[in-house]
Short mmCIF file of C-alpha atoms in Angstrom, two decimals:
data_model
loop_
_atom_site.label_atom_id
_atom_site.label_comp_id
_atom_site.label_asym_id
_atom_site.label_seq_id
_atom_site.Cartn_x
_atom_site.Cartn_y
_atom_site.Cartn_z
CA UNK A 130 -0.09 -0.06 0.04
CA UNK A 131 1.38 3.17 -1.07
CA UNK A 132 1.65 6.45 1.49
CA UNK A 133 1.52 9.77 1.94
CA UNK A 134 5.34 11.63 2.50
CA UNK A 135 3.61 13.82 5.71
CA UNK A 136 2.46 11.35 9.07
CA UNK A 137 -0.01 13.08 10.42
CA UNK A 138 -2.96 12.09 10.08
CA UNK A 139 -6.52 12.51 10.71
CA UNK A 140 -6.38 11.76 14.38
CA UNK A 141 -3.01 13.60 14.62
CA UNK A 142 -5.02 16.67 13.39
CA UNK A 143 -7.99 16.17 15.27
CA UNK A 144 -6.29 15.98 18.49
CA UNK A 145 -4.40 18.89 17.38
CA UNK A 146 -7.59 21.04 17.09
CA UNK A 147 -8.81 19.93 20.86
CA UNK A 148 -5.62 21.47 21.58
CA UNK A 149 -6.56 25.15 19.34
CA UNK A 150 -10.17 25.56 19.24
CA UNK A 151 -10.34 23.31 22.82
CA UNK A 152 -14.31 25.06 22.61
CA UNK A 153 -15.35 24.52 19.31
CA UNK A 154 -18.38 22.66 18.71
CA UNK A 155 -17.15 19.03 17.24
CA UNK A 156 -20.78 17.49 17.17
CA UNK A 157 -24.37 18.93 17.89
CA UNK A 158 -26.27 15.81 17.94
CA UNK A 159 -30.03 16.72 17.36
CA UNK A 160 -31.90 13.66 18.08
CA UNK A 161 -30.13 14.12 21.61
CA UNK A 162 -32.29 17.66 23.42
CA UNK A 163 -29.34 19.45 20.65
CA UNK A 164 -26.50 17.37 22.47
CA UNK A 165 -23.08 19.40 22.26
CA UNK A 166 -19.99 18.61 22.29
CA UNK A 167 -16.62 20.07 22.17
CA UNK A 168 -13.43 19.47 20.52
CA UNK A 169 -11.83 19.32 24.17
CA UNK A 170 -14.92 16.88 25.28
CA UNK A 171 -14.50 14.73 22.44
CA UNK A 172 -11.53 14.16 22.90
CA UNK A 173 -12.04 13.59 26.64
CA UNK A 174 -14.52 11.21 26.03
CA UNK A 175 -12.42 9.34 23.22
CA UNK A 176 -9.63 8.86 25.76
CA UNK A 177 -12.29 7.03 28.91
CA UNK A 178 -13.70 5.31 25.94
CA UNK A 179 -9.34 4.20 25.57
CA UNK A 180 -9.17 3.46 29.54
CA UNK A 181 -11.99 1.27 29.03
CA UNK A 182 -10.01 -0.41 26.12
CA UNK A 183 -7.71 -0.41 28.65
CA UNK A 184 -9.31 -2.14 31.84
CA UNK A 185 -10.71 -4.95 28.93
CA UNK A 186 -7.33 -5.91 28.52
CA UNK A 187 -7.17 -4.55 24.57
CA UNK A 188 -3.57 -4.33 22.76
CA UNK A 189 -2.84 -2.81 20.26
CA UNK A 190 -3.37 -5.08 16.99
CA UNK A 191 -6.44 -6.38 18.46
CA UNK A 192 -9.66 -6.30 16.34
CA UNK A 193 -12.65 -4.43 17.68
CA UNK A 194 -15.65 -4.94 16.50
CA UNK A 195 -18.25 -1.91 16.30
CA UNK A 196 -21.93 -1.99 16.27
CA UNK A 197 -23.36 0.79 16.77
CA UNK A 198 -25.66 3.19 15.20
CA UNK A 199 -24.96 6.57 14.29
CA UNK A 200 -24.02 7.96 17.57
CA UNK A 201 -21.26 10.76 19.58
CA UNK A 202 -20.29 6.58 21.75
CA UNK A 203 -20.17 5.40 17.92
CA UNK A 204 -16.96 8.54 16.92
CA UNK A 205 -15.92 8.70 20.97
CA UNK A 206 -15.15 4.91 20.51
CA UNK A 207 -13.84 4.87 16.92
CA UNK A 208 -11.23 7.22 18.16
CA UNK A 209 -10.25 5.48 20.69
CA UNK A 210 -9.47 2.36 19.14
CA UNK A 211 -7.39 4.05 16.71
CA UNK A 212 -5.67 5.48 19.73
CA UNK A 213 -5.50 2.19 21.63
CA UNK A 214 -3.70 1.01 17.90
CA UNK A 215 -6.38 -1.30 17.78
CA UNK A 216 -8.11 -2.00 14.00
CA UNK A 217 -12.37 -1.39 14.11
CA UNK A 218 -13.78 -3.09 12.25
CA UNK A 219 -16.95 -1.48 11.47
CA UNK A 220 -20.12 -3.93 11.15
CA UNK A 221 -24.00 -2.67 9.70
CA UNK A 222 -25.88 -2.66 13.12
CA UNK A 223 -29.18 -3.34 10.99
CA UNK A 224 -27.59 -7.51 9.86
CA UNK A 225 -29.59 -10.04 10.60
CA UNK A 226 -27.86 -13.24 12.91
CA UNK A 227 -26.86 -14.88 9.54
CA UNK A 228 -25.31 -12.05 7.89
CA UNK A 229 -23.65 -10.66 10.97
CA UNK A 230 -22.01 -14.88 11.65
CA UNK A 231 -20.86 -14.27 7.83
CA UNK A 232 -18.86 -11.51 9.06
CA UNK A 233 -17.89 -12.02 11.94
CA UNK A 234 -16.15 -14.75 10.75
CA UNK A 235 -14.41 -12.80 8.69
CA UNK A 236 -12.84 -10.09 10.81
CA UNK A 237 -12.09 -11.94 14.28
CA UNK A 238 -12.71 -9.35 16.81
CA UNK A 239 -12.15 -9.80 20.14
CA UNK A 240 -14.32 -7.22 22.10
CA UNK A 241 -17.14 -6.31 20.30
CA UNK A 242 -18.60 -2.77 21.24
CA UNK A 243 -23.14 -2.52 20.97
CA UNK A 244 -25.75 -1.40 22.70
CA UNK A 245 -28.15 -3.96 24.74
CA UNK A 246 -30.28 -4.58 22.16
CA UNK A 247 -27.82 -5.64 19.84
CA UNK A 248 -25.76 -8.09 22.77
CA UNK A 249 -29.41 -10.11 23.31
CA UNK A 250 -29.97 -10.09 19.71
CA UNK A 251 -26.66 -11.51 18.92
CA UNK A 252 -26.12 -12.96 21.76
CA UNK A 253 -24.63 -16.50 20.30
CA UNK A 254 -22.80 -14.85 18.40
CA UNK A 255 -21.25 -12.48 20.19
CA UNK A 256 -20.17 -15.24 22.71
CA UNK A 257 -16.47 -16.94 23.32
CA UNK A 258 -16.73 -19.66 21.54
CA UNK A 259 -16.81 -17.43 18.61
CA UNK A 260 -13.43 -15.66 19.92
CA UNK A 261 -14.37 -12.60 21.55
CA UNK A 262 -13.35 -12.19 24.72
CA UNK A 263 -15.76 -8.92 25.57
CA UNK A 264 -18.90 -7.26 24.39
CA UNK A 265 -19.17 -4.30 26.19
CA UNK A 266 -22.95 -2.42 25.91
CA UNK A 267 -22.87 0.93 26.03
CA UNK A 268 -26.28 2.85 26.56
CA UNK A 269 -27.12 5.11 23.04
CA UNK A 270 -29.69 6.80 22.56
CA UNK A 271 -32.94 5.83 24.54
CA UNK A 272 -32.60 1.92 24.01
CA UNK A 273 -35.13 0.30 26.60
CA UNK A 274 -32.90 -1.78 29.88
CA UNK A 275 -32.68 -5.44 28.39
CA UNK A 276 -31.18 -7.94 30.75
CA UNK A 277 -27.56 -8.85 29.40
CA UNK A 278 -26.30 -12.16 28.86
CA UNK A 279 -23.87 -13.67 30.90
CA UNK A 280 -20.63 -13.05 29.23
CA UNK A 281 -21.72 -9.14 28.45
CA UNK A 282 -20.19 -6.09 30.10
CA UNK A 283 -22.25 -2.74 30.64
CA UNK A 284 -19.19 0.21 30.29
CA UNK A 285 -20.58 0.96 33.64
CA UNK A 286 -19.80 -1.78 35.58
CA UNK A 287 -16.14 -1.56 34.10
CA UNK A 288 -13.43 0.04 36.23
CA UNK A 289 -11.18 2.42 34.39
CA UNK A 290 -9.38 5.38 34.45
CA UNK A 291 -8.93 8.36 31.29
CA UNK A 292 -5.98 6.60 28.86
CA UNK A 293 -4.19 9.02 26.09
CA UNK A 294 -4.65 8.68 22.80
CA UNK A 295 -1.96 7.16 21.24
CA UNK A 296 -0.56 9.18 17.70
CA UNK A 297 -0.66 6.38 14.53
CA UNK A 298 3.14 5.89 13.02
CA UNK A 299 3.43 5.39 9.41
CA UNK A 300 -0.09 4.25 7.59
CA UNK A 301 -1.25 1.26 10.05
CA UNK A 302 -4.94 -0.29 9.09
CA UNK A 303 -7.51 2.02 10.55
CA UNK A 304 -10.95 0.59 9.55
CA UNK A 305 -12.10 -2.84 8.17
CA UNK A 306 -15.58 -2.85 6.38
CA UNK A 307 -17.36 -4.89 4.12
CA UNK A 308 -18.85 -4.97 0.17
CA UNK A 309 -20.07 -7.31 -2.31
CA UNK A 310 -18.76 -7.97 -6.38
CA UNK A 311 -21.17 -10.74 -6.61
CA UNK A 312 -20.12 -13.71 -5.29
CA UNK A 313 -22.58 -14.17 -2.91
CA UNK A 314 -20.19 -13.86 0.26
CA UNK A 315 -19.05 -10.50 1.69
CA UNK A 316 -15.75 -9.79 1.12
CA UNK A 317 -13.75 -7.31 4.11
CA UNK A 318 -11.69 -4.74 2.95
CA UNK A 319 -9.08 -2.71 5.21
CA UNK A 320 -8.25 1.08 5.11
CA UNK A 321 -5.58 3.21 5.98
CA UNK A 322 -4.87 5.73 8.13
CA UNK A 323 -2.87 7.92 6.12
CA UNK A 324 -4.70 6.94 2.94
CA UNK A 325 -8.06 7.59 4.20
CA UNK A 326 -6.86 10.79 5.23
CA UNK A 327 -5.27 11.49 1.63
CA UNK A 328 -9.05 10.36 0.25
CA UNK A 329 -10.73 13.54 2.65
CA UNK A 330 -7.94 15.79 1.49
CA UNK A 331 -8.61 15.00 -1.85
CA UNK A 332 -11.88 15.65 -1.24
CA UNK A 333 -12.04 18.94 0.14
CA UNK A 334 -9.83 20.23 -3.79
CA UNK A 335 -13.76 19.85 -5.09
CA UNK A 336 -15.09 21.75 -2.38
CA UNK A 337 -15.95 25.39 -1.00
CA UNK A 338 -13.00 26.16 1.86
CA UNK A 339 -13.98 24.45 4.78
CA UNK A 340 -13.32 24.45 8.78
CA UNK A 341 -13.29 25.90 11.98
CA UNK A 342 -16.82 27.07 12.56
CA UNK A 343 -18.30 25.29 9.26
CA UNK A 344 -20.99 22.64 9.81
CA UNK A 345 -21.63 19.51 7.77
CA UNK A 346 -25.40 17.85 8.17
CA UNK A 347 -24.12 13.79 9.32
CA UNK A 348 -27.22 11.28 8.07
CA UNK A 349 -25.56 9.06 5.97
CA UNK A 350 -24.27 5.91 8.12
CA UNK A 351 -21.06 5.91 9.54
CA UNK A 352 -20.54 2.01 8.90
CA UNK A 353 -20.34 2.72 5.52
CA UNK A 354 -16.72 4.33 3.72
CA UNK A 355 -18.08 6.98 2.26
CA UNK A 356 -20.25 7.69 5.57
CA UNK A 357 -17.29 7.81 7.36
CA UNK A 358 -14.84 9.14 5.63
CA UNK A 359 -17.16 12.59 4.41
CA UNK A 360 -19.48 12.17 7.38
CA UNK A 361 -16.56 11.69 9.90
CA UNK A 362 -13.00 11.95 8.91
CA UNK A 363 -13.34 14.66 6.91
CA UNK A 364 -15.26 17.18 8.44
CA UNK A 365 -13.00 15.91 11.96
CA UNK A 366 -10.04 16.45 10.32
CA UNK A 367 -10.74 20.00 9.67
CA UNK A 368 -12.24 21.30 12.66
CA UNK A 369 -16.28 21.54 11.64
CA UNK A 370 -19.10 20.95 13.64
CA UNK A 371 -20.84 17.43 12.90
CA UNK A 372 -24.64 17.67 12.79
CA UNK A 373 -25.69 14.61 14.26
CA UNK A 374 -29.50 13.42 13.31
CA UNK A 375 -31.03 10.16 12.52
CA UNK A 376 -34.61 11.10 12.21
CA UNK A 377 -34.18 13.72 8.99
CA UNK A 378 -36.85 12.34 7.79
CA UNK A 379 -38.70 13.31 10.28
CA UNK A 380 -38.05 16.70 9.90
CA UNK A 381 -38.05 19.85 7.92
CA UNK A 382 -35.01 19.80 5.54
CA UNK A 383 -35.23 23.28 4.05
CA UNK A 384 -35.82 24.23 8.71
CA UNK A 385 -32.26 22.20 9.66
CA UNK A 386 -30.07 23.26 6.78
CA UNK A 387 -31.48 27.11 7.61
CA UNK A 388 -31.53 27.06 11.44
CA UNK A 389 -28.27 25.29 11.63
CA UNK A 390 -26.24 27.55 9.07
CA UNK A 391 -24.74 24.01 7.08
CA UNK A 392 -22.55 24.72 4.92
CA UNK A 393 -22.40 20.73 3.98
CA UNK A 394 -24.82 18.16 3.32
CA UNK A 395 -24.18 14.38 2.01
CA UNK A 396 -27.80 12.94 0.67
CA UNK A 397 -28.39 9.23 -0.88
CA UNK A 398 -31.25 9.18 -3.80
CA UNK A 399 -34.00 8.32 -2.09
CA UNK A 400 -34.00 10.58 0.50
CA UNK A 401 -33.62 13.66 -2.25
CA UNK A 402 -36.30 11.97 -4.06
CA UNK A 403 -38.41 11.64 -0.62
CA UNK A 404 -37.52 15.91 0.29
CA UNK A 405 -38.47 16.43 -3.47
CA UNK A 406 -41.83 15.56 -2.86
CA UNK A 407 -42.15 16.91 0.17
CA UNK A 408 -40.48 20.21 -0.42
CA UNK A 409 -42.53 20.93 -3.37
CA UNK A 410 -45.77 21.44 -1.23
CA UNK A 411 -44.08 23.38 1.16
CA UNK A 412 -45.30 26.76 1.31
CA UNK A 413 -43.55 30.12 1.64
CA UNK A 414 -40.62 32.08 0.97
CA UNK A 415 -37.38 30.05 1.08
CA UNK A 416 -35.18 29.66 4.00
CA UNK A 417 -31.56 31.99 3.87
CA UNK A 418 -29.64 28.81 3.63
CA UNK A 419 -25.34 29.42 4.17
CA UNK A 420 -24.45 31.16 0.68
CA UNK A 421 -21.59 28.69 0.02
CA UNK A 422 -23.91 25.46 1.06
CA UNK A 423 -22.97 22.45 -1.19
CA UNK A 424 -25.38 19.75 -1.28
CA UNK A 425 -23.84 16.38 -2.75
CA UNK A 426 -25.31 12.80 -3.38
CA UNK A 427 -23.40 9.33 -2.67
CA UNK A 428 -24.15 5.86 -2.41
CA UNK A 429 -25.72 5.49 -6.23
CA UNK A 430 -26.66 6.88 -8.98
CA UNK A 431 -28.88 10.13 -8.95
CA UNK A 432 -30.67 11.68 -12.41
CA UNK A 433 -29.65 15.31 -13.20
CA UNK A 434 -33.29 16.13 -12.85
CA UNK A 435 -33.75 15.52 -9.12
CA UNK A 436 -30.07 16.58 -7.72
CA UNK A 437 -31.48 20.21 -10.31
CA UNK A 438 -35.21 19.62 -8.40
CA UNK A 439 -33.92 19.60 -5.01
CA UNK A 440 -31.32 22.80 -5.50
CA UNK A 441 -34.46 24.53 -6.38
CA UNK A 442 -36.68 23.98 -3.93
CA UNK A 443 -34.00 24.85 -1.65
CA UNK A 444 -33.21 27.72 -3.26
CA UNK A 445 -28.69 26.69 -4.01
CA UNK A 446 -27.09 25.12 -6.41
CA UNK A 447 -28.10 21.89 -7.65
CA UNK A 448 -27.13 18.46 -5.69
CA UNK A 449 -23.92 17.59 -7.22
CA UNK A 450 -22.78 14.00 -7.82
CA UNK A 451 -19.65 11.70 -5.77
CA UNK A 452 -18.79 8.08 -6.88
CA UNK A 453 -16.89 5.65 -4.48
CA UNK A 454 -16.54 2.22 -3.58
CA UNK A 455 -15.63 0.15 -0.11
CA UNK A 456 -12.32 -0.65 -1.45
CA UNK A 457 -11.20 3.12 -3.17
CA UNK A 458 -13.14 5.32 -0.38
CA UNK A 459 -14.60 8.48 -2.20
CA UNK A 460 -12.58 8.77 -5.62
CA UNK A 461 -14.37 10.90 -7.91
CA UNK A 462 -16.44 14.40 -7.04
CA UNK A 463 -18.41 17.27 -9.12
CA UNK A 464 -16.33 20.40 -8.65
CA UNK A 465 -18.25 22.74 -6.53
CA UNK A 466 -15.56 25.71 -8.01
CA UNK A 467 -15.33 25.20 -11.78
CA UNK A 468 -17.35 24.02 -14.29
CA UNK A 469 -20.42 22.22 -13.66
CA UNK A 470 -21.09 18.91 -15.65
CA UNK A 471 -25.18 18.54 -15.42
CA UNK A 472 -25.03 14.42 -14.65
CA UNK A 473 -21.59 14.13 -14.11
CA UNK A 474 -19.87 11.97 -11.53
CA UNK A 475 -17.21 14.66 -11.59
CA UNK A 476 -13.40 13.49 -11.76
CA UNK A 477 -10.44 12.13 -10.19
CA UNK A 478 -9.18 13.01 -6.71
CA UNK A 479 -5.34 14.20 -6.24
CA UNK A 480 -3.97 10.52 -6.61
CA UNK A 481 -6.41 9.29 -8.17
CA UNK A 482 -6.09 7.81 -11.62
CA UNK A 483 -8.78 6.25 -13.61
CA UNK A 484 -8.90 4.69 -17.44
CA UNK A 485 -12.03 3.63 -18.71
CA UNK A 486 -11.34 0.54 -21.37
CA UNK A 487 -13.04 -2.26 -23.30
CA UNK A 488 -13.70 -5.78 -23.15
CA UNK A 489 -9.83 -6.49 -23.66
CA UNK A 490 -8.66 -3.87 -21.77
CA UNK A 491 -8.25 -0.99 -24.17
CA UNK A 492 -8.35 2.35 -23.71
CA UNK A 493 -11.48 3.55 -25.25
CA UNK A 494 -11.70 6.95 -26.73
CA UNK A 495 -13.44 10.21 -24.94
CA UNK A 496 -17.72 9.20 -24.80
CA UNK A 497 -17.25 5.81 -25.53
CA UNK A 498 -19.13 3.26 -22.85
CA UNK A 499 -16.66 1.11 -20.96
CA UNK A 500 -15.11 -0.33 -17.74
CA UNK A 501 -13.67 2.62 -14.98
CA UNK A 502 -10.40 1.32 -13.52
CA UNK A 503 -8.68 3.11 -11.03
CA UNK A 504 -5.99 2.86 -9.08
CA UNK A 505 -4.29 5.01 -6.19
CA UNK A 506 -2.62 5.26 -2.54
CA UNK A 507 -6.48 5.11 -1.28
CA UNK A 508 -7.34 2.26 -3.27
CA UNK A 509 -7.15 -0.94 -1.28
CA UNK A 510 -4.53 -3.85 -2.75
CA UNK A 511 -6.44 -6.62 -2.15
CA UNK A 512 -9.56 -8.15 -0.15
CA UNK A 513 -8.31 -9.89 3.08
CA UNK A 514 -7.87 -13.71 3.01
CA UNK A 515 -9.61 -13.61 -0.43
CA UNK A 516 -7.08 -14.93 -3.17
CA UNK A 517 -9.92 -15.84 -5.86
CA UNK A 518 -11.87 -11.97 -5.88
CA UNK A 519 -8.54 -10.44 -5.72
CA UNK A 520 -7.48 -12.12 -8.84
CA UNK A 521 -10.27 -11.34 -10.36
CA UNK A 522 -10.68 -7.87 -10.10
CA UNK A 523 -6.97 -6.27 -9.21
CA UNK A 524 -4.86 -6.46 -12.38
CA UNK A 525 -1.66 -4.75 -13.44
CA UNK A 526 -1.99 -2.56 -10.18
CA UNK A 527 -5.47 -1.16 -11.33
CA UNK A 528 -9.14 -1.88 -9.83
CA UNK A 529 -11.21 -3.66 -12.57
CA UNK A 530 -14.78 -1.78 -10.23
CA UNK A 531 -17.20 -3.69 -12.72
CA UNK A 532 -19.03 -0.02 -12.93
CA UNK A 533 -19.55 1.19 -16.82
CA UNK A 534 -19.23 4.80 -17.70
CA UNK A 535 -18.29 7.63 -20.60
CA UNK A 536 -15.98 10.15 -20.45
CA UNK A 537 -17.03 13.19 -21.63
CA UNK A 538 -13.94 15.78 -23.13
CA UNK A 539 -13.11 17.79 -20.32
CA UNK A 540 -12.33 14.52 -17.92
CA UNK A 541 -15.85 14.33 -16.61
CA UNK A 542 -16.89 10.92 -15.54
CA UNK A 543 -20.53 9.51 -16.45
CA UNK A 544 -22.10 6.76 -14.92
CA UNK A 545 -23.98 4.26 -17.63
CA UNK A 546 -24.48 0.65 -15.67
CA UNK A 547 -23.51 -1.87 -13.55
CA UNK A 548 -21.63 -5.25 -14.64
CA UNK A 549 -21.65 -7.00 -11.86
CA UNK A 550 -24.66 -9.24 -10.09
CA UNK A 551 -24.64 -5.81 -7.45
CA UNK A 552 -26.66 -2.96 -6.68
CA UNK A 553 -28.73 -0.70 -4.97
CA UNK A 554 -31.23 -1.05 -2.94
CA UNK A 555 -31.83 2.39 -1.00
CA UNK A 556 -28.39 2.94 -1.03
CA UNK A 557 -27.51 0.17 0.29
CA UNK A 558 -25.29 -2.57 -1.39
CA UNK A 559 -27.05 -5.77 -2.97
CA UNK A 560 -26.02 -9.17 -4.39
CA UNK A 561 -27.72 -10.95 -6.25
CA UNK A 562 -25.71 -14.30 -5.79
CA UNK A 563 -26.79 -13.73 -1.96
CA UNK A 564 -30.59 -13.12 -2.40
CA UNK A 565 -30.51 -16.72 -4.70
CA UNK A 566 -28.42 -18.77 -2.50
CA UNK A 567 -30.58 -17.69 0.25
CA UNK A 568 -33.77 -19.07 -2.16
CA UNK A 569 -32.33 -22.41 -2.68
CA UNK A 570 -32.34 -23.44 1.01
CA UNK A 571 -36.13 -23.92 0.52
CA UNK A 572 -36.45 -27.55 -0.47
CA UNK A 573 -39.10 -26.98 -2.77
CA UNK A 574 -37.09 -24.41 -5.03
CA UNK A 575 -34.67 -25.68 -7.60
CA UNK A 576 -33.61 -22.48 -9.34
CA UNK A 577 -33.51 -18.90 -8.74
CA UNK A 578 -32.79 -15.52 -10.47
CA UNK A 579 -32.98 -12.09 -8.64
CA UNK A 580 -32.88 -9.08 -10.83
CA UNK A 581 -33.35 -5.49 -10.96
CA UNK A 582 -35.71 -3.48 -12.47
CA UNK A 583 -36.01 0.90 -12.24
CA UNK A 584 -39.08 2.15 -11.81
CA UNK A 585 -40.87 4.99 -13.06
CA UNK A 586 -38.65 7.01 -11.09
CA UNK A 587 -35.65 5.18 -11.97
CA UNK A 588 -35.27 3.99 -8.10
CA UNK A 589 -33.63 0.23 -7.99
CA UNK A 590 -36.60 -2.41 -7.37
CA UNK A 591 -35.04 -5.85 -6.52
CA UNK A 592 -37.33 -8.66 -7.97
CA UNK A 593 -36.65 -12.78 -7.59
CA UNK A 594 -38.14 -15.68 -9.56
CA UNK A 595 -37.91 -18.71 -8.62
CA UNK A 596 -38.83 -22.34 -10.00
CA UNK A 597 -40.05 -25.33 -7.49
CA UNK A 598 -42.43 -27.89 -6.79
CA UNK A 599 -46.45 -27.61 -7.24
CA UNK A 600 -47.12 -26.45 -3.46
CA UNK A 601 -44.14 -23.55 -3.09
CA UNK A 602 -46.04 -20.06 -2.03
CA UNK A 603 -44.59 -16.56 -2.23
CA UNK A 604 -45.05 -16.44 1.48
CA UNK A 605 -42.90 -19.60 2.04
CA UNK A 606 -39.81 -17.83 0.23
CA UNK A 607 -40.58 -14.66 1.99
CA UNK A 608 -40.72 -15.81 5.41
CA UNK A 609 -37.28 -17.79 4.01
CA UNK A 610 -35.46 -14.58 3.46
CA UNK A 611 -36.51 -12.76 5.81
CA UNK A 612 -35.12 -15.15 8.39
CA UNK A 613 -31.78 -15.09 7.17
CA UNK A 614 -31.54 -11.18 5.14
CA UNK A 615 -31.87 -7.60 6.03
CA UNK A 616 -35.66 -6.04 4.94
CA UNK A 617 -32.93 -4.18 2.35
CA UNK A 618 -32.40 -7.52 0.82
CA UNK A 619 -35.89 -8.38 0.08
CA UNK A 620 -37.02 -8.58 -2.87
CA UNK A 621 -40.38 -6.13 -3.92
CA UNK A 622 -42.38 -9.21 -6.10
CA UNK A 623 -41.67 -12.73 -5.68
CA UNK A 624 -42.34 -14.78 -8.95
CA UNK A 625 -42.93 -19.01 -8.79
CA UNK A 626 -42.75 -19.79 -12.38
CA UNK A 627 -40.41 -21.79 -15.42
CA UNK A 628 -37.69 -19.54 -15.20
CA UNK A 629 -36.19 -18.65 -18.66
CA UNK A 630 -32.61 -17.49 -20.08
CA UNK A 631 -33.61 -13.72 -19.84
CA UNK A 632 -30.87 -11.03 -19.56
CA UNK A 633 -31.90 -8.59 -16.82
CA UNK A 634 -30.27 -5.50 -15.95
CA UNK A 635 -28.80 -5.15 -12.70
#
C-alpha cells in the first residue's frame, strides 16, 4: 500500500484542534435535545473510552468490532480504538444474525462494542466460543433496559481511568469494512490511516473552503466508508462541526439546513427524492441558507433532474454527484468550483488515476462506454484472505470496478450501468447471488434468479423468480428470506414460474 509523505493523519489533526480550538463544537446531536460536544470534550470522551479498552485488555493489533448506530459514542469509541493501536471493525448494526455471523467470522474481533438490544439479539454469536473475549454494552439513545447475556458487560461496570490517545505512526489499518462483488459472500476491506486522510484531503480540493465554523450535516451511516470518510473523518480533521441526526426524514430539511447554517450536506438519492416531494408542498418563502451551501449525493446514481429540483426547492445550487467504492473511498467528485457538467459524477481527485477500457482492456475514446478502472494510494491492494476475488478484480495494478461509464472531453465521468451482479437498494449494497443462494435453501426451490428493474422514478426495485415444486408459495419464500436477510435485501415481488434464460439489467 502506498502512503503519504506526511506522517500526520486525521487523528493528529483532531488532537491538534482539541488543543488549539478546545471550545469549538465538534458534534451537535439533534436527537438528544441538541446535545453539543466540544473538541476538548470529545477528546476527553475518547480518552475515557480508551481507558475502558485498556481495562478490557485490548492491546495494539486487536480487532475491535463497532456494532452501533450513528451516535456520539460511535465516534468516541472509533477514535479510542485507533488511539489504542487496535483495528476498528465497523459493522452494519442492522444485519441479521446470519449476515452478522458471516462478517464476524471473517473479521475475528476480540471485543465487540454494541448496545444492549444488539447484545441480546446476537448473544449466541457475540460469545467467547466465537473468539470474542468481551461484549461491551453501551447506553445509546433511548434504548430500553434489557437483561444482558452472561458474557456481556455494561460499560458502567468497567473500572477504568482515562488513557491518552496514541497517535498512529506510519500507515496502520484504521478501518475494516465489508462489501459484495456478486460472489454471494461478503469481502473484507482494510483502509489505512494516511490513505483515508489523503482521500479526505482530495475531496476538500473540490469543495468551497471548509474548516473551523463550518457545519456538516451527518445523516449517512458511519458504518459505510462513504459516511465514515466524508461525514466523520473529513469534518473532524478540519475543525468543523458534525450536525448529527438519525431522524432527518421526520424533520423539515429546509429548516435544518437554514437554522444551523449547514455548509455541507450529503444525502442518498432516495432521501433526495423524498424531500423533493415534501418540499414541493412547502408553503412560504425560501429560507436563508448558508451562502456557499453544497449538497452532494452519494451511495448510488442520482438523475440530473432530481439533483436540479432539490437545488431549486432549497434555493441553492443543484445537488452535485460523488462516486466511490468501499475498495477506494470517495474517488471522483463533481467540482463545485469549476464548470458544472450536468449529470456528471466528477473527475478524479488528487492521487487517483482512472481509465475507461473495453472488454479487451484497451482504453476507449472519449464519449465511448467502457469499464472504469482506478488506482491510487487510497485504493486498497486487495480483499483480506480472498485470493480468488483479488485475482479477478485486480490486474496489473488497476482495480476493475465493474461500473460502465463514459468520459466527456473535459474528463468528467458519467455513469452508465453496473456490470456485476450487485446493485444498490436504498443506497445499500445488494448481492443478487446471495439472495438466490438463500432462496435455494428452501427444499422446494430448484432454481432462483434475482434481478433489478428501475421503476418509473429510476429507483432500483428488486425482483426474484423461483422455479420449484407445485406447492411452493410466495409466503414461504418471503418468510425464508426474511429469516436470513436484512430488510433492504428482500424482493418487492416474488414470482413462482419456470425460469427462462433472459438477460435482466442489474
